[in-house]
Amino acid sequence: MAVSPQEVLDVSAAVLPTSVAAALLDLGNACNDAAVAVHSATSRQLQETAIQRAHDSTSHAGPFVQRVAHQRQQLVDQQFDQAVIAMSCVAAVYAAYASSVAAAALAGLDPPLPESVVVRRTAEDDGLRTLRGTDAGAMSPLFVVELARPSDVMSRFDHYLPELRFDLAVDSDVRGQHEYIAKLHRELITMIIYRLRDERYAYDDVAAVGVGDFLLRRCDFPDALHRYATVLVVALGMLTVQTAGGRAG
């Protein structure tokens, strides 16, 4: 499945606090940058595969040429996996944060700040205790505060990716987005439960990928996160404008 850049939040239209809108825009742009990197890595894979097949089909390729061709294939496979992980990391935060902002907007509440999509961990306990409403500076130094990882989002998808009821929104344009949003949400959750169950921690750390790691991670996972976050921010832009208009009235 080919990944591609997606629409980002229209900050000129959405009625959101500056820090929230800036974070959503930054996450959207970062996902687009990461998608381009995955696309580039995919193209490199195709090129190296073609070179490898050309060498395999000719008697002129000696053992050293074949060896280097094989090593080049390993390197581009490594680059592909690293690009997929990089996109997964930012797309997981994007989808989780867009979900929390959308949930607040649907409930008529103030949107959470970007710092809400973090967890705290210890070396002994890799538990996922969300820091909502917690002063990070007052925490024990035994805890490490960091952005939620893809494995966090997969482990607690009901928390980070809750089902959102856009069909209950007041505005008909927003309600019209519900079916498509719900469809992308179902597909994402199904992928997490049934297809990625045994690969949950494979998308957390770019540095964990080494030459010879032939897992070839799924680019459709970060792409699904990215697409879901995108439809949320598009609907969010309409929803916040409608909400602001209702308050003004």
Coordinates of C-alpha atoms in Angstrom, one line a residue:
M1 CA 0.0 0.0 0.0
A2 CA 1.4 3.4 -1.0
V3 CA 1.5 6.1 1.5
S4 CA 1.0 9.8 0.5
P5 CA 0.8 13.2 2.1
Q6 CA -2.6 14.2 3.4
E7 CA -4.5 17.4 4.1
V8 CA -3.5 19.4 7.2
L9 CA -5.5 21.5 9.6
D10 CA -6.7 24.8 8.2
V11 CA -5.7 27.0 11.1
S12 CA -7.3 30.0 9.5
A13 CA -10.7 28.3 9.7
A14 CA -10.6 26.2 12.9
V15 CA -11.5 27.9 16.1
L16 CA -9.0 26.4 18.5
P17 CA -6.5 27.7 21.1
T18 CA -3.2 28.7 19.4
S19 CA -1.1 25.9 21.0
V20 CA -3.6 23.2 20.1
A21 CA -4.0 24.3 16.5
A22 CA -0.2 24.7 16.2
A23 CA 0.4 21.2 17.5
L24 CA -2.1 19.6 15.2
L25 CA -0.6 21.5 12.2
D26 CA 2.9 20.5 13.2
L27 CA 1.9 16.9 13.6
G28 CA 0.2 16.9 10.2
N29 CA 3.2 18.4 8.5
A30 CA 5.5 16.0 10.3
C31 CA 3.4 13.0 9.1
N32 CA 3.5 14.3 5.5
D33 CA 7.3 14.6 5.7
A34 CA 7.5 11.0 7.1
A35 CA 5.2 9.8 4.4
V36 CA 7.5 11.2 1.7
A37 CA 10.4 9.4 3.4
V38 CA 8.5 6.1 3.3
H39 CA 7.6 6.6 -0.3
S40 CA 11.3 7.4 -1.1
A41 CA 12.4 4.2 0.7
T42 CA 9.8 2.2 -1.2
S43 CA 11.2 3.5 -4.5
R44 CA 14.7 2.6 -3.4
Q45 CA 13.6 -1.0 -2.6
L46 CA 12.1 -1.3 -6.1
Q47 CA 15.3 -0.1 -7.7
E48 CA 17.5 -2.4 -5.8
T49 CA 15.2 -5.4 -6.4
A50 CA 15.4 -4.7 -10.2
I51 CA 19.2 -4.5 -10.0
Q52 CA 19.3 -7.7 -8.0
R53 CA 17.2 -9.5 -10.6
A54 CA 19.3 -8.2 -13.4
H55 CA 22.4 -9.6 -11.7
D56 CA 20.7 -12.9 -11.1
S57 CA 19.7 -13.2 -14.7
T58 CA 23.2 -12.7 -16.2
S59 CA 26.3 -14.8 -16.1
H60 CA 28.5 -11.7 -16.1
A61 CA 27.8 -10.9 -12.5
G62 CA 30.6 -12.4 -10.4
P63 CA 30.4 -13.3 -6.7
F64 CA 31.5 -9.9 -5.4
V65 CA 29.0 -8.0 -7.6
Q66 CA 26.3 -10.4 -6.3
R67 CA 27.4 -9.9 -2.7
V68 CA 27.3 -6.1 -2.9
A69 CA 24.0 -6.2 -4.6
H70 CA 22.6 -8.4 -1.8
Q71 CA 24.1 -6.0 0.8
R72 CA 22.5 -3.0 -0.9
Q73 CA 19.2 -4.8 -0.8
Q74 CA 19.6 -5.3 2.9
L75 CA 20.5 -1.6 3.4
V76 CA 17.4 -0.4 1.5
D77 CA 15.2 -2.8 3.5
Q78 CA 16.6 -1.4 6.7
Q79 CA 16.0 2.1 5.5
F80 CA 12.4 1.2 4.6
D81 CA 11.7 -0.2 8.1
Q82 CA 13.3 2.8 9.7
A83 CA 11.1 5.2 7.7
V84 CA 8.0 3.2 8.6
I85 CA 8.9 3.3 12.3
A86 CA 9.5 7.1 12.1
M87 CA 6.2 7.6 10.5
S88 CA 4.4 5.3 12.9
C89 CA 5.8 7.2 15.9
V90 CA 4.5 10.6 14.8
A91 CA 1.3 9.3 13.3
A92 CA 0.4 7.5 16.6
V93 CA 0.7 10.8 18.5
Y94 CA -1.2 12.6 15.7
A95 CA -4.1 10.2 15.8
A96 CA -4.2 10.1 19.6
Y97 CA -4.1 13.8 20.0
A98 CA -6.6 14.5 17.2
S99 CA -8.9 12.0 18.9
S100 CA -8.6 13.7 22.3
V101 CA -9.2 17.2 20.8
A102 CA -12.2 15.9 18.8
A103 CA -13.7 14.1 21.8
A104 CA -13.5 17.4 23.8
A105 CA -15.0 19.4 21.0
L106 CA -17.9 17.0 20.6
A107 CA -18.5 17.2 24.3
G108 CA -18.4 21.0 24.3
L109 CA -15.3 21.0 26.5
D110 CA -12.0 22.9 26.1
P111 CA -9.5 20.9 24.1
P112 CA -6.6 19.3 25.9
L113 CA -3.1 20.7 25.5
P114 CA -0.5 18.8 23.4
E115 CA 1.1 17.5 26.6
S116 CA -1.9 15.3 27.2
V117 CA -0.5 12.6 24.8
V118 CA 2.3 11.5 27.1
V119 CA 2.9 8.6 29.4
R120 CA 5.2 8.0 32.3
R121 CA 7.3 4.9 32.8
T122 CA 9.8 3.3 35.1
A123 CA 12.5 0.8 34.4
E124 CA 10.6 -1.7 36.5
D125 CA 7.1 -1.0 35.3
D126 CA 6.5 -0.1 31.6
G127 CA 2.9 0.7 32.6
L128 CA 1.0 3.4 30.7
R129 CA -0.2 5.9 33.2
T130 CA -1.4 9.0 31.4
L131 CA -0.3 12.3 32.8
R132 CA -3.6 14.1 32.3
G133 CA -3.8 16.8 34.9
T134 CA -0.5 15.9 36.5
D135 CA 2.4 18.2 37.1
A136 CA 5.3 16.5 35.3
G137 CA 7.8 18.6 37.2
A138 CA 6.6 17.3 40.5
M139 CA 7.1 13.6 39.5
S140 CA 9.6 11.3 41.0
P141 CA 12.9 11.2 39.0
L142 CA 12.3 7.4 38.7
F143 CA 9.7 8.2 36.1
V144 CA 10.5 9.1 32.5
V145 CA 8.0 11.3 30.7
E146 CA 7.7 10.8 26.9
L147 CA 5.3 10.9 24.0
A148 CA 3.1 7.9 23.6
R149 CA 4.6 5.2 21.5
P150 CA 2.8 3.2 18.8
S151 CA 2.8 0.2 21.2
D152 CA 1.1 2.4 23.8
V153 CA -1.6 3.4 21.3
M154 CA -2.0 -0.2 20.2
S155 CA -2.1 -1.6 23.8
R156 CA -4.7 1.0 24.9
F157 CA -6.5 1.8 21.7
D158 CA -9.8 2.2 23.5
H159 CA -8.2 5.1 25.5
Y160 CA -6.1 6.7 22.7
L161 CA -8.4 6.0 19.8
P162 CA -11.9 6.0 21.2
E163 CA -15.0 5.8 19.0
L164 CA -16.2 9.3 18.3
R165 CA -19.9 10.1 17.6
F166 CA -19.8 12.8 15.0
D167 CA -23.3 11.7 14.0
L168 CA -24.6 13.4 17.1
A169 CA -23.1 16.8 16.2
V170 CA -25.4 19.7 15.6
D171 CA -24.0 20.7 12.2
S172 CA -25.2 18.6 9.3
D173 CA -21.9 18.9 7.5
V174 CA -20.1 17.5 10.5
R175 CA -22.7 14.7 10.8
G176 CA -22.1 13.9 7.2
Q177 CA -18.5 13.0 8.0
H178 CA -19.4 10.4 10.6
E179 CA -19.8 7.4 8.4
Y180 CA -16.4 7.8 6.8
I181 CA -14.7 8.6 10.0
A182 CA -16.3 5.5 11.7
K183 CA -15.2 3.3 8.7
L184 CA -11.5 4.4 9.0
H185 CA -11.7 3.9 12.8
R186 CA -13.0 0.4 12.4
E187 CA -10.4 -0.5 9.9
L188 CA -7.6 0.9 12.1
I189 CA -8.8 -1.0 15.2
T190 CA -9.3 -4.2 13.2
M191 CA -5.7 -3.9 12.0
I192 CA -4.4 -3.4 15.5
I193 CA -6.3 -6.3 17.0
Y194 CA -5.9 -8.9 14.3
R195 CA -2.9 -8.1 12.1
L196 CA -0.5 -6.4 14.5
R197 CA -1.1 -8.4 17.6
D198 CA 2.4 -10.0 17.4
E199 CA 4.2 -6.9 16.1
R200 CA 3.1 -4.4 18.8
Y201 CA 6.6 -3.3 19.8
A202 CA 8.1 -3.4 16.3
Y203 CA 7.1 0.2 15.5
D204 CA 8.6 2.0 18.6
D205 CA 12.3 2.6 17.9
V206 CA 14.1 3.5 14.7
A207 CA 17.4 2.6 16.3
A208 CA 16.3 -1.0 17.0
V209 CA 16.4 -1.8 13.2
G210 CA 19.6 -3.4 12.1
V211 CA 21.0 -4.8 8.8
G212 CA 19.5 -8.2 8.4
D213 CA 16.3 -7.4 10.2
F214 CA 13.8 -8.7 7.6
L215 CA 10.6 -8.0 9.3
L216 CA 9.6 -5.4 6.6
R217 CA 7.2 -3.6 8.8
R218 CA 3.7 -2.7 7.4
C219 CA 3.5 0.8 6.0
D220 CA -0.3 0.5 6.0
F221 CA -0.2 0.9 9.8
P222 CA 1.2 4.4 10.0
D223 CA -0.8 5.3 6.8
A224 CA -4.0 4.2 8.5
L225 CA -3.1 6.3 11.6
H226 CA -2.3 9.3 9.4
R227 CA -5.5 9.0 7.3
Y228 CA -7.6 8.7 10.4
A229 CA -6.0 11.7 12.1
T230 CA -6.5 13.7 8.9
V231 CA -10.3 13.1 8.7
L232 CA -10.5 14.0 12.4
V233 CA -8.8 17.4 11.9
V234 CA -10.9 18.1 8.8
A235 CA -14.1 17.4 10.8
L236 CA -12.7 19.2 13.8
G237 CA -12.2 22.4 11.7
M238 CA -15.9 22.3 10.8
L239 CA -17.0 21.4 14.3
T240 CA -15.1 24.1 16.1
V241 CA -16.3 26.8 13.7
Q242 CA -19.9 25.6 14.3
T243 CA -19.4 25.5 18.1
A244 CA -17.9 29.0 18.1
G245 CA -20.8 30.2 16.0
G246 CA -23.2 28.7 18.4
R247 CA -21.6 30.3 21.4
A248 CA -21.4 33.7 19.6
G249 CA -25.1 33.4 18.9

